PDB file of C-alpha atoms in Angstrom:
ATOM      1  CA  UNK H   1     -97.292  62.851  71.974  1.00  0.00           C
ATOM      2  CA  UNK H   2     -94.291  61.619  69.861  1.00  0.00           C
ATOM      3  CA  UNK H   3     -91.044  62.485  71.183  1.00  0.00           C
ATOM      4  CA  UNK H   4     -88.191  64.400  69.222  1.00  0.00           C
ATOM      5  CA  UNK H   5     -85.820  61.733  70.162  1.00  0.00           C
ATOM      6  CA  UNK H   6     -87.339  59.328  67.887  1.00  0.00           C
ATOM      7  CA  UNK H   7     -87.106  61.439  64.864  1.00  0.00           C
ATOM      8  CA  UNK H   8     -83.870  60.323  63.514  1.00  0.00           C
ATOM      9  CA  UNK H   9     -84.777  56.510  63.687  1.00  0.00           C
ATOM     10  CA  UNK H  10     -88.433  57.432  61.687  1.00  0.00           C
ATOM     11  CA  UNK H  11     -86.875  59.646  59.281  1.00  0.00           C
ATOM     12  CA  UNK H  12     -84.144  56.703  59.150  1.00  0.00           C
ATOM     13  CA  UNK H  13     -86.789  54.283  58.443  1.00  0.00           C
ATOM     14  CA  UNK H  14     -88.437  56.240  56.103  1.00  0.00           C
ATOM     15  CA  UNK H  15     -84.743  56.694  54.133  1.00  0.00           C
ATOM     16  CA  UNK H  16     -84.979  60.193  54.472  1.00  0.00           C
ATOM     17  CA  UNK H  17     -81.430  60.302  55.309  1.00  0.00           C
ATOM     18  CA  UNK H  18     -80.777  64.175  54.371  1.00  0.00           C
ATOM     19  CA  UNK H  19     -83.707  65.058  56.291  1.00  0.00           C
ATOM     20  CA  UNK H  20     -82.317  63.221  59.439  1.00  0.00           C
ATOM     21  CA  UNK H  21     -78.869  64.637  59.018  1.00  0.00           C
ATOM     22  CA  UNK H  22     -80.028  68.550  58.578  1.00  0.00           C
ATOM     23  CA  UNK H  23     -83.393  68.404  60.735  1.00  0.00           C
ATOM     24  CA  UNK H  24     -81.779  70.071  63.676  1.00  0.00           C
ATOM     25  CA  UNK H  25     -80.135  72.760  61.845  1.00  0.00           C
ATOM     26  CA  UNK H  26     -83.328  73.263  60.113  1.00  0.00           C
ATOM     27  CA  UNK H  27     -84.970  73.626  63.304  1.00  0.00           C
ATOM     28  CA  UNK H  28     -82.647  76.295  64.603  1.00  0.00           C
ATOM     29  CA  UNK H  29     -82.859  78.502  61.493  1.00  0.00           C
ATOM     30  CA  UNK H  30     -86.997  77.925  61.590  1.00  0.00           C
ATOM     31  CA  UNK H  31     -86.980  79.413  65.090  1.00  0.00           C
ATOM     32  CA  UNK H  32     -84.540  82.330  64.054  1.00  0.00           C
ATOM     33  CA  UNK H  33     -86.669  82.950  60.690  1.00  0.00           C
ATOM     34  CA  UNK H  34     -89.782  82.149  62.955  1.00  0.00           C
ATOM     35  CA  UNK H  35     -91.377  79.369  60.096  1.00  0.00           C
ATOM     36  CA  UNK H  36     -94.115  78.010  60.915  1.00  0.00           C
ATOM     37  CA  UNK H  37     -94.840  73.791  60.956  1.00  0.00           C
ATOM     38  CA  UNK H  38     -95.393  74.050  56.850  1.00  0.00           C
ATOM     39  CA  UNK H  39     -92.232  76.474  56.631  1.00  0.00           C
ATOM     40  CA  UNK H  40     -90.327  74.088  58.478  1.00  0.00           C
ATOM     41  CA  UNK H  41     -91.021  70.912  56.567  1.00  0.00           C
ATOM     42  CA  UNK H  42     -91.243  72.396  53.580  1.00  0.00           C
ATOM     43  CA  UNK H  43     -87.653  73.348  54.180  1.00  0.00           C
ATOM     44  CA  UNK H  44     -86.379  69.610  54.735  1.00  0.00           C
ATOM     45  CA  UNK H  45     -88.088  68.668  52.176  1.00  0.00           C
ATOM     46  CA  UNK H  46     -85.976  70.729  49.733  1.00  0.00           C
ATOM     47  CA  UNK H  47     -83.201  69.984  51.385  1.00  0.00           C
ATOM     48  CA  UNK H  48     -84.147  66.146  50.744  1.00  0.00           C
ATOM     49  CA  UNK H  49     -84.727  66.126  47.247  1.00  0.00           C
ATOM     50  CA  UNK H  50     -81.533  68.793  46.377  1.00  0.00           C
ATOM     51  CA  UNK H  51     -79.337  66.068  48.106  1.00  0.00           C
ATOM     52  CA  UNK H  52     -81.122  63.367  46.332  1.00  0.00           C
ATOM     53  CA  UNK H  53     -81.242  65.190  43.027  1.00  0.00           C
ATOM     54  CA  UNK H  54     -77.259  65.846  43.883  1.00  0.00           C
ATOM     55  CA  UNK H  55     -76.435  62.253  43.950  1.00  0.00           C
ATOM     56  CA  UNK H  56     -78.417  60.664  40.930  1.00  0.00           C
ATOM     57  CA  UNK H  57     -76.737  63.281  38.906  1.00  0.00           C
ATOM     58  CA  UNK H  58     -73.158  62.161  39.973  1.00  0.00           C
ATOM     59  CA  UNK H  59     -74.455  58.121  40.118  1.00  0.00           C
ATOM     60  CA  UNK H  60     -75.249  59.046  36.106  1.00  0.00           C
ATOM     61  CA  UNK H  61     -72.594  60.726  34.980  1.00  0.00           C
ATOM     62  CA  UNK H  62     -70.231  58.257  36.632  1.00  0.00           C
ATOM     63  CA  UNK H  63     -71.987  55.449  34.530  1.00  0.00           C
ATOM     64  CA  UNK H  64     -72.334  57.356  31.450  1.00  0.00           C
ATOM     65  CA  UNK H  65     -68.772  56.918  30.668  1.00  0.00           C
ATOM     66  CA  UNK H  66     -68.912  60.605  29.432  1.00  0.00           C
ATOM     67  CA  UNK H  67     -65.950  62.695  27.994  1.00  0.00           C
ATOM     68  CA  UNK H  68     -65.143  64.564  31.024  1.00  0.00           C
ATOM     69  CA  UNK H  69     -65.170  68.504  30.817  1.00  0.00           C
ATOM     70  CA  UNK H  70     -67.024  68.077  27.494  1.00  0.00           C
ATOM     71  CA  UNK H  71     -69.724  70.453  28.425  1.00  0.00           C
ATOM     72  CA  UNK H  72     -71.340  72.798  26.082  1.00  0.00           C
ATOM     73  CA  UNK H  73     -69.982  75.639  28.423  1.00  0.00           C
ATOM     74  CA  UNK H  74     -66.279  74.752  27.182  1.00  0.00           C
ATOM     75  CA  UNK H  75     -67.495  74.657  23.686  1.00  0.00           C
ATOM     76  CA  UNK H  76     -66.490  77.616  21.310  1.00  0.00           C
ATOM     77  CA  UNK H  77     -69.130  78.038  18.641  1.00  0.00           C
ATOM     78  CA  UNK H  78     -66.702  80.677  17.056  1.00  0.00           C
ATOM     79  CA  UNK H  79     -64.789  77.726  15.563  1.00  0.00           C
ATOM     80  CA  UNK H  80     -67.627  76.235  13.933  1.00  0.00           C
ATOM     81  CA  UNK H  81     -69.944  78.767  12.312  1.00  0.00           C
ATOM     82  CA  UNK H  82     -71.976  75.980  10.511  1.00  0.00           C
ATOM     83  CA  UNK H  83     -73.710  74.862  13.746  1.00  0.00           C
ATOM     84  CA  UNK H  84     -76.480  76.982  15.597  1.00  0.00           C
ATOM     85  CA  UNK H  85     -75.493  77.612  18.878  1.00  0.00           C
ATOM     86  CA  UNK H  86     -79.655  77.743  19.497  1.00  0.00           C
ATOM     87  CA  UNK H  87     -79.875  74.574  18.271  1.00  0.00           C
ATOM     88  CA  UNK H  88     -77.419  72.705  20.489  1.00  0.00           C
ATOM     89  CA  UNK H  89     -78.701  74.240  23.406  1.00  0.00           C
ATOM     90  CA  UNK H  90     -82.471  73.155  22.445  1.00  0.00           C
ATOM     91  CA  UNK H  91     -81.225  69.462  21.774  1.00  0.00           C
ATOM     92  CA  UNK H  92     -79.846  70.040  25.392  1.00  0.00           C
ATOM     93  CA  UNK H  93     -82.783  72.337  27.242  1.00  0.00           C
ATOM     94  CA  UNK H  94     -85.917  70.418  25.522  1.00  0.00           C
ATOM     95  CA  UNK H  95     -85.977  66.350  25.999  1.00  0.00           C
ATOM     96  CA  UNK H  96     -89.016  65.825  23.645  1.00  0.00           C
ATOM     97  CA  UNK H  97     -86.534  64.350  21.319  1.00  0.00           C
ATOM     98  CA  UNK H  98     -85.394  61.735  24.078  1.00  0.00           C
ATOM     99  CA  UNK H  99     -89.215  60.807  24.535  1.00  0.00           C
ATOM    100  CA  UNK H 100     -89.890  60.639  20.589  1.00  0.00           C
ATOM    101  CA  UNK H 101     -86.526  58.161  20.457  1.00  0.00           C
ATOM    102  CA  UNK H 102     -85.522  61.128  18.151  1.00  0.00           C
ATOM    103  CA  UNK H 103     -81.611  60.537  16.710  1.00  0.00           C
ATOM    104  CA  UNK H 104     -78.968  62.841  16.836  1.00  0.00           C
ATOM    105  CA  UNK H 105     -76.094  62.565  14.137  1.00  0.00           C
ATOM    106  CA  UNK H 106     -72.899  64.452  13.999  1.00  0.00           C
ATOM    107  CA  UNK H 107     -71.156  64.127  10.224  1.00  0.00           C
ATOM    108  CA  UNK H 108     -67.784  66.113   9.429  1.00  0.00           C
ATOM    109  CA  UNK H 109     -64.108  65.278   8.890  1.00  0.00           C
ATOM    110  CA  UNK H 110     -61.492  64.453  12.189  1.00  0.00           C
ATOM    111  CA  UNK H 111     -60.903  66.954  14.890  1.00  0.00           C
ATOM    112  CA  UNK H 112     -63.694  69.985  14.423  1.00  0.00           C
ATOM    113  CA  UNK H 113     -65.612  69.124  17.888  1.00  0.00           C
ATOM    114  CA  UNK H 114     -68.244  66.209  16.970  1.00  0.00           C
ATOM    115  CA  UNK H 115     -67.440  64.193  19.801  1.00  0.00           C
ATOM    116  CA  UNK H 116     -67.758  67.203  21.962  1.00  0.00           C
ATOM    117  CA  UNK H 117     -70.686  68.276  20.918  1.00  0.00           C
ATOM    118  CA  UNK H 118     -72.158  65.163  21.191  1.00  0.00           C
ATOM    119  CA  UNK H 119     -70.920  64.785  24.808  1.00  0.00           C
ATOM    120  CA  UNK H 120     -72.060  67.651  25.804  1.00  0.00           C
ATOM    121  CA  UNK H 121     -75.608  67.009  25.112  1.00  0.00           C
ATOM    122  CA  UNK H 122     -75.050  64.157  27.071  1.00  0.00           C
ATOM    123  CA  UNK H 123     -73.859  66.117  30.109  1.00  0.00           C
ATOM    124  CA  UNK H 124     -76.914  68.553  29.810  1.00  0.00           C
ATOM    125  CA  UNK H 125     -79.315  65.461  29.597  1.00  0.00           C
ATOM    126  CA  UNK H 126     -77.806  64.337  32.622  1.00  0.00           C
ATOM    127  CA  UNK H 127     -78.566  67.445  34.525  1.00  0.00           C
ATOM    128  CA  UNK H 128     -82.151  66.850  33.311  1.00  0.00           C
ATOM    129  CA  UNK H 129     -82.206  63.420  34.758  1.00  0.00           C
ATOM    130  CA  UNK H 130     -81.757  61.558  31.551  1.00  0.00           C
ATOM    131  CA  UNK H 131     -79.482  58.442  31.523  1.00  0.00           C
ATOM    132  CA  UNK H 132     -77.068  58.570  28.794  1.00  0.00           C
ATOM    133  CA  UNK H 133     -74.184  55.859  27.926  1.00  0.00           C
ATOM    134  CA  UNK H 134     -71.315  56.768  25.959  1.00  0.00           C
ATOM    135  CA  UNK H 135     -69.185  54.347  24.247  1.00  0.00           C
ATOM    136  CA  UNK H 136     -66.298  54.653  21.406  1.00  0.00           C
ATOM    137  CA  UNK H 137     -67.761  52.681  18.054  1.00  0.00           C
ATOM    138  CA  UNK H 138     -65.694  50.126  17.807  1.00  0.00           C
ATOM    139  CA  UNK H 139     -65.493  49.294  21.688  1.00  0.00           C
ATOM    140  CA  UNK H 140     -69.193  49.260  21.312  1.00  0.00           C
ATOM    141  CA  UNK H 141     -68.598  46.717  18.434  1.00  0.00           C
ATOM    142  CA  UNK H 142     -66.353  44.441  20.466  1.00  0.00           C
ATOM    143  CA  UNK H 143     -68.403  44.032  23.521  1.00  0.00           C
ATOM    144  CA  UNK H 144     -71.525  43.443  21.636  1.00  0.00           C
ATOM    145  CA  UNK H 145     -69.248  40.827  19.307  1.00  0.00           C
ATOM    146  CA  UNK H 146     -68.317  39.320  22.809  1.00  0.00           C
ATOM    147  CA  UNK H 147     -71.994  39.152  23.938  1.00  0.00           C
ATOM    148  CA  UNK H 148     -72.857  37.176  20.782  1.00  0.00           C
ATOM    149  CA  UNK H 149     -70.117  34.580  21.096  1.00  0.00           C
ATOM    150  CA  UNK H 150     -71.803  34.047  24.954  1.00  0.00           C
ATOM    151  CA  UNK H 151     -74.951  33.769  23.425  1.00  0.00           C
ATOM    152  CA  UNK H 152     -75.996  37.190  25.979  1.00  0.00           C
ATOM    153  CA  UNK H 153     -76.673  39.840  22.795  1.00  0.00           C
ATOM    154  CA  UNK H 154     -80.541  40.285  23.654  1.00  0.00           C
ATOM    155  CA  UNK H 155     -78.830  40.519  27.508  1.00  0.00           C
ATOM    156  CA  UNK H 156     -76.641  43.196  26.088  1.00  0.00           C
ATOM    157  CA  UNK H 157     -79.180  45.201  24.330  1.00  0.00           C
ATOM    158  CA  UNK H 158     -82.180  44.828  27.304  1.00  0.00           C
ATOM    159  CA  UNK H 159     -79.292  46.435  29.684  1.00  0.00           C
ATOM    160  CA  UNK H 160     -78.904  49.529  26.969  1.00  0.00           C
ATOM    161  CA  UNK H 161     -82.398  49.683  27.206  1.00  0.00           C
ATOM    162  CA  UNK H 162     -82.105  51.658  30.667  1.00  0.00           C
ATOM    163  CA  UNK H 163     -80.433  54.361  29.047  1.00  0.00           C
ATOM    164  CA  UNK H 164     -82.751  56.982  26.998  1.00  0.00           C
ATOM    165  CA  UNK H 165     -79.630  57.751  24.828  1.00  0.00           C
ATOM    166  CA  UNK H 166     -76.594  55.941  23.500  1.00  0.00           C
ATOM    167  CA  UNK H 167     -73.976  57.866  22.474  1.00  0.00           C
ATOM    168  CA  UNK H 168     -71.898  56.288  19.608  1.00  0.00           C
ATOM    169  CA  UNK H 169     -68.323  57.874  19.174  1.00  0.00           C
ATOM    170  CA  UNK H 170     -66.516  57.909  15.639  1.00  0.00           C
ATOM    171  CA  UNK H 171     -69.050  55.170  14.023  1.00  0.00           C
ATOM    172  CA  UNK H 172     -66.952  55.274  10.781  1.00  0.00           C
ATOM    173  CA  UNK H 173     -64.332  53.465  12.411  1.00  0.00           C
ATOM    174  CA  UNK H 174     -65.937  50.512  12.625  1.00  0.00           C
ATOM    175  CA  UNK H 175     -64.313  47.588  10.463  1.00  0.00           C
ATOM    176  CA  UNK H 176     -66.345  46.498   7.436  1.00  0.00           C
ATOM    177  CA  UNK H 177     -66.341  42.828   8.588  1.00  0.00           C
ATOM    178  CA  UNK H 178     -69.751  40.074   8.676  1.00  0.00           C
ATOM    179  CA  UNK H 179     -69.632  40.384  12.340  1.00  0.00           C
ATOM    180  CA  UNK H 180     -69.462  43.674  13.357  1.00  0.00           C
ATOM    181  CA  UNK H 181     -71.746  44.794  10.653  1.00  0.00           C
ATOM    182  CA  UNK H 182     -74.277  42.327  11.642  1.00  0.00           C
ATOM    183  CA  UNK H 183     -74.222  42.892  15.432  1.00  0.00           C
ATOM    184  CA  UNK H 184     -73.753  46.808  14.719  1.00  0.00           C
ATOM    185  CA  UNK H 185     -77.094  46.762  12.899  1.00  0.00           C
ATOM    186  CA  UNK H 186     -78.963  44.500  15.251  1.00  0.00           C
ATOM    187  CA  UNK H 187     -78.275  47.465  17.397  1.00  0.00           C
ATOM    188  CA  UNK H 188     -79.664  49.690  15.677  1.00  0.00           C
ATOM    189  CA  UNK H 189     -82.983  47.992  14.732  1.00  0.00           C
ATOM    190  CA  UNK H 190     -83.036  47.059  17.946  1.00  0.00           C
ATOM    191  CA  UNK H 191     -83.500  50.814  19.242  1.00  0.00           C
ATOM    192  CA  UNK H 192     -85.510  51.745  16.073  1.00  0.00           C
ATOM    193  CA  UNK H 193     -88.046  54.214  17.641  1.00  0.00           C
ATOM    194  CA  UNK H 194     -87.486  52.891  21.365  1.00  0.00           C
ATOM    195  CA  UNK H 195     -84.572  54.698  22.226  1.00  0.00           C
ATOM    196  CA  UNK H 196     -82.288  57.438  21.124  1.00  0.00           C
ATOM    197  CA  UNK H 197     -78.985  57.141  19.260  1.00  0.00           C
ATOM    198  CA  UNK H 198     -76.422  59.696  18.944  1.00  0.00           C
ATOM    199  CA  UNK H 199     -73.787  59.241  16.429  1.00  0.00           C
ATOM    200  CA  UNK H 200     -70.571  60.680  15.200  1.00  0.00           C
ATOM    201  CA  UNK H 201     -69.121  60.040  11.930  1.00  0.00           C
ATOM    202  CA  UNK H 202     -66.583  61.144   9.812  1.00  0.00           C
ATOM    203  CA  UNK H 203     -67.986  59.342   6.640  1.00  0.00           C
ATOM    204  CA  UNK H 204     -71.203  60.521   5.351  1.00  0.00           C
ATOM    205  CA  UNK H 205     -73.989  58.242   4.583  1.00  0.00           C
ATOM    206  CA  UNK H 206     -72.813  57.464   0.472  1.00  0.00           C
ATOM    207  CA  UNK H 207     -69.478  55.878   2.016  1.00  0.00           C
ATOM    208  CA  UNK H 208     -71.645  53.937   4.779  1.00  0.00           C
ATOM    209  CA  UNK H 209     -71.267  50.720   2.793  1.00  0.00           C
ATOM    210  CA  UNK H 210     -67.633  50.658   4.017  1.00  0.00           C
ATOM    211  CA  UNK H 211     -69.271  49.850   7.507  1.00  0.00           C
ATOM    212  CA  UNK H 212     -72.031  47.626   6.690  1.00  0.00           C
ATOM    213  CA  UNK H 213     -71.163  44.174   4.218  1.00  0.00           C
ATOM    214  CA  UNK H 214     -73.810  44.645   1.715  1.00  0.00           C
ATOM    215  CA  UNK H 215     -75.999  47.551   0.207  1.00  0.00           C
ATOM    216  CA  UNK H 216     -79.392  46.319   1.672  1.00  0.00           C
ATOM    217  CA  UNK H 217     -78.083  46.478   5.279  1.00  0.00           C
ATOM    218  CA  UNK H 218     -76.567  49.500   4.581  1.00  0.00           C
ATOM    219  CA  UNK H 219     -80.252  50.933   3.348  1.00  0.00           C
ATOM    220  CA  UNK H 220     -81.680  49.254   6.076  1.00  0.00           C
ATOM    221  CA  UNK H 221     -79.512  50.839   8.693  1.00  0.00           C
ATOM    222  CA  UNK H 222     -79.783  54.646   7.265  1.00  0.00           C
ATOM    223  CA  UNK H 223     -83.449  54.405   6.829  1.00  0.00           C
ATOM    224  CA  UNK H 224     -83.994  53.474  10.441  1.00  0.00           C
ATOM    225  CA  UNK H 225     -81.390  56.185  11.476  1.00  0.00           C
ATOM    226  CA  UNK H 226     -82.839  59.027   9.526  1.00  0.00           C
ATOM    227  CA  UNK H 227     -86.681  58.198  10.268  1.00  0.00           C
ATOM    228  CA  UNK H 228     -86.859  60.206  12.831  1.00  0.00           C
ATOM    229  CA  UNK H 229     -83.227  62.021  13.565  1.00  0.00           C
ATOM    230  CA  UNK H 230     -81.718  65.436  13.379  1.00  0.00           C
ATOM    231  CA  UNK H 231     -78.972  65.756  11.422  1.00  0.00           C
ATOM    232  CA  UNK H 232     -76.145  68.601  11.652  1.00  0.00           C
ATOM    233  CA  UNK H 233     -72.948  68.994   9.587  1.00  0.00           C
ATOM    234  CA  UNK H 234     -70.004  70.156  11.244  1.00  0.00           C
ATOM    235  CA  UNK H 235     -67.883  71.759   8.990  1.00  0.00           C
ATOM    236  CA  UNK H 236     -64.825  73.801  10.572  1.00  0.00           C
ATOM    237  CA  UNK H 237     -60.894  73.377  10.892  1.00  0.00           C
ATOM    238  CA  UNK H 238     -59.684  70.689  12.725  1.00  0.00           C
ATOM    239  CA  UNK H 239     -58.868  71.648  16.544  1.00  0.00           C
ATOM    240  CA  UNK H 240     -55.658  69.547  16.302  1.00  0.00           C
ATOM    241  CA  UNK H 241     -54.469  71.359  12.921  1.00  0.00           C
ATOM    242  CA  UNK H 242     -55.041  74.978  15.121  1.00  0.00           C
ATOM    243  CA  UNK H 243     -53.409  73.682  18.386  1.00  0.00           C
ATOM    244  CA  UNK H 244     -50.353  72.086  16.407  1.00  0.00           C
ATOM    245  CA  UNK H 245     -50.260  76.412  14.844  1.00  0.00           C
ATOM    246  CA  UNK H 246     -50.540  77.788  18.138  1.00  0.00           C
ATOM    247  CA  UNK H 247     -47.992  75.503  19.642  1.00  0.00           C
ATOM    248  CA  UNK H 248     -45.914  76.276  16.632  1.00  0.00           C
ATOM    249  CA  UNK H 249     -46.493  79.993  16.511  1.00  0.00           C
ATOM    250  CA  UNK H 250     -45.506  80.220  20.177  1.00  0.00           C
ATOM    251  CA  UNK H 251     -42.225  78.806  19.269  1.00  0.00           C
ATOM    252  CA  UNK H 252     -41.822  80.805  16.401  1.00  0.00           C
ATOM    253  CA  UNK H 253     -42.384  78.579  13.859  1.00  0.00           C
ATOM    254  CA  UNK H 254     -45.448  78.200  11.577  1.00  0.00           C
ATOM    255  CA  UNK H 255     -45.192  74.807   9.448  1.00  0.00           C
ATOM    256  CA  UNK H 256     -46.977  74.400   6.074  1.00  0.00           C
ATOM    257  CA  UNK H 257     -49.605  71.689   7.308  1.00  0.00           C
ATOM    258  CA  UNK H 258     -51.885  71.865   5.173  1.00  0.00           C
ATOM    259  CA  UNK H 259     -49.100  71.148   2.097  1.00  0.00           C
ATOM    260  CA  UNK H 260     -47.198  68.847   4.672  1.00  0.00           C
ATOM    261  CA  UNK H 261     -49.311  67.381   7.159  1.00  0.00           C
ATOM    262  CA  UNK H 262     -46.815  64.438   8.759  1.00  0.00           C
ATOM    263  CA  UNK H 263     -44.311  67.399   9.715  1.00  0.00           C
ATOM    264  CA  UNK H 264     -47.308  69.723  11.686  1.00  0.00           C
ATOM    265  CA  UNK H 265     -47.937  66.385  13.325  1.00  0.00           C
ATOM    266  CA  UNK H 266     -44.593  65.839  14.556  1.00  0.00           C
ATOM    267  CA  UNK H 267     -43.546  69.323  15.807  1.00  0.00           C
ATOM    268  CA  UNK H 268     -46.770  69.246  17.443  1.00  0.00           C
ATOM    269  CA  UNK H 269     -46.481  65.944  19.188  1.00  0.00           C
ATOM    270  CA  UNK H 270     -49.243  64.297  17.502  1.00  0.00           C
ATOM    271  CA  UNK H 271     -49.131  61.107  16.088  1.00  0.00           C
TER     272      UNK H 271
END
C-alpha cells in the first residue's frame, strides 16, 4: 500500500508541481463535498492544467513583445465605422487563418488604431495558445540587416519560425534602400504560406515601390502577401488629431488643425 507521504516527491517527479502544491487542500474540500477517487483527481487535474495554461499564457505574451493594454476590449469601434467589429473578433475567436498561414493587413493613414488592432489580435491569439511576435518595421529591418552581416539570416528566420504569427508594425516606414529591401523580402518569401504575417501600413500597395528597390520585387512581394491574406481598410480620424481637441477643448481652446496642423501639435504636446 503506497503511503501519502510519498505523494509530493511522485507528483514532484512526475512535474506535476500544481498538483503537489494544492493536493491537500483538494483533499479537504473532496471530503467536505464527499468526491469520490475520480472526483478527486479529476479536480487536481484541473487545477494542473489552469496553472499550466496560466503560465504559458504569461511566458507568451512576455515574448511577444506586444503593445501592452492593446486588447480588443479597449478598442472603440465607434471611431472607426469602416471596420466590422464581427470581423475582428472572428480573426481573434477562429485560428483557421493561423493554420492556413492566412495574412492579415492593416492599410490607412497615421493614428486611426492599425497598430491596435493588429495587437490586439495578437493578445486574443495568445489566449488561444498561439505564439505571436511583434516587432516595429524598421527594428525588424535592422536586426535582420544585422543577421546578414553575421552570416545568421536563415538563423534569424528558423527562430521566427516558432511563432505562428509575426506582427509587422508601420511597414511603410521602412527605408527604400538595396539592403533592407532585399532582407525585408527574403522575409517574406520566406513565410510564403508557412506562417502568418500581419502588417500595418500607411502606404497602400501602388506606393509600395517606395519600400522595395525595383518593380519586380515589389510584384513579387504583394503577390505573395495577398495570395492568401485578408485585407481591411481603416479609414477614421486620427486618435492623436481627437486627443490634441479634447485636450484643447478642456482648456478652452479649439485650434484649426486641420488648416494648421504644426500648431494642434504643439498645444497638444505632440511632436
Amino acid at each position: 500500500m503506497t503511503h501519502t507521504a510519498s505523494l509530493p516527491v511522485l507528483l514532484k517527479q512526475l512535474r506535476l508541481s500544481t498538483m503537489a502544491q494544492h493536493w491537500e487542500t483538494m483533499l479537504s474540500k473532496a471530503d467536505e463535498n464527499q468526491w469520490n477517487g475520480a472526483q478527486y483527481l479529476a479536480a487536481l487535474c484541473e487545477e494542473e492544467l489552469q496553472e499550466r495554461y496560466s503560465r504559458r499564457i504569461a511566458r507568451f505574451t512576455k515574448e511577444s513583445k506586444l503593445p501592452v493594454g492593446k486588447t480588443l476590449a479597449t478598442f472603440n469601434f465607434d471611431y472607426t465605422p469602416g471596420i466590422n467589429p464581427e470581423k475582428i473578433n472572428a480573426l481573434v475567436n477562429s485560428t483557421d487563418w493561423v493554420k492556413h498561414a492566412t495574412n492579415v493587413l492593416f492599410f490607412g493613414p497615421s493614428g486611426v488604431g492599425k497598430t491596435h488592432l493588429a495587437a490586439a489580435i495578437g493578445h486574443g491569439l495568445i489566449e488561444k495558445s498561439i505564439r505571436v511576435k511583434y516587432y516595429f518595421a524598421t527594428a525588424l529591418v535592422q536586426q535582420m540587416q544585422k543577421a546578414r552581416q553575421e552570416l545568421k539570416l536563415e538563423s534569424f528566420f528558423t527562430k521566427l519560425d516558432k511563432y505562428s504569427v509575426i506582427v509587422i508594425d508601420d511597414l511603410g516606414y521602412v527605408k527604400k534602400s538595396d539592403l533592407e529591401a532585399h532582407v525585408l523580402f527574403e522575409l517574406i518569401a520566406h513565410r510564403y504560406e508557412t506562417g502568418s504575417i500581419i502588417i500595418t501600413s500607411n502606404q497602400p500597395f501602388s506606393e509600395w515601390d517606395n519600400i522595395f528597390t525595383d518593380t519586380t520585387m515589389t510584384v513579387a512581394a504583394i503577390d505573395r502577401v495577398v495570395h492568401h491574406s485578408v485585407i481591411l481598410e481603416v479609414e477614421a480620424e486620427s486618435y492623436r488629431k481627437r486627443h490634441a481637441i479634447a485636450q484643447n477643448v478642456i482648456r478652452g481652446h479649439v485650434p484649426d488643425i486641420k488648416n494648421d496642423p504644426d500648431k494642434g501639435k504643439e498645444n497638444a504636446g505632440i511632436c
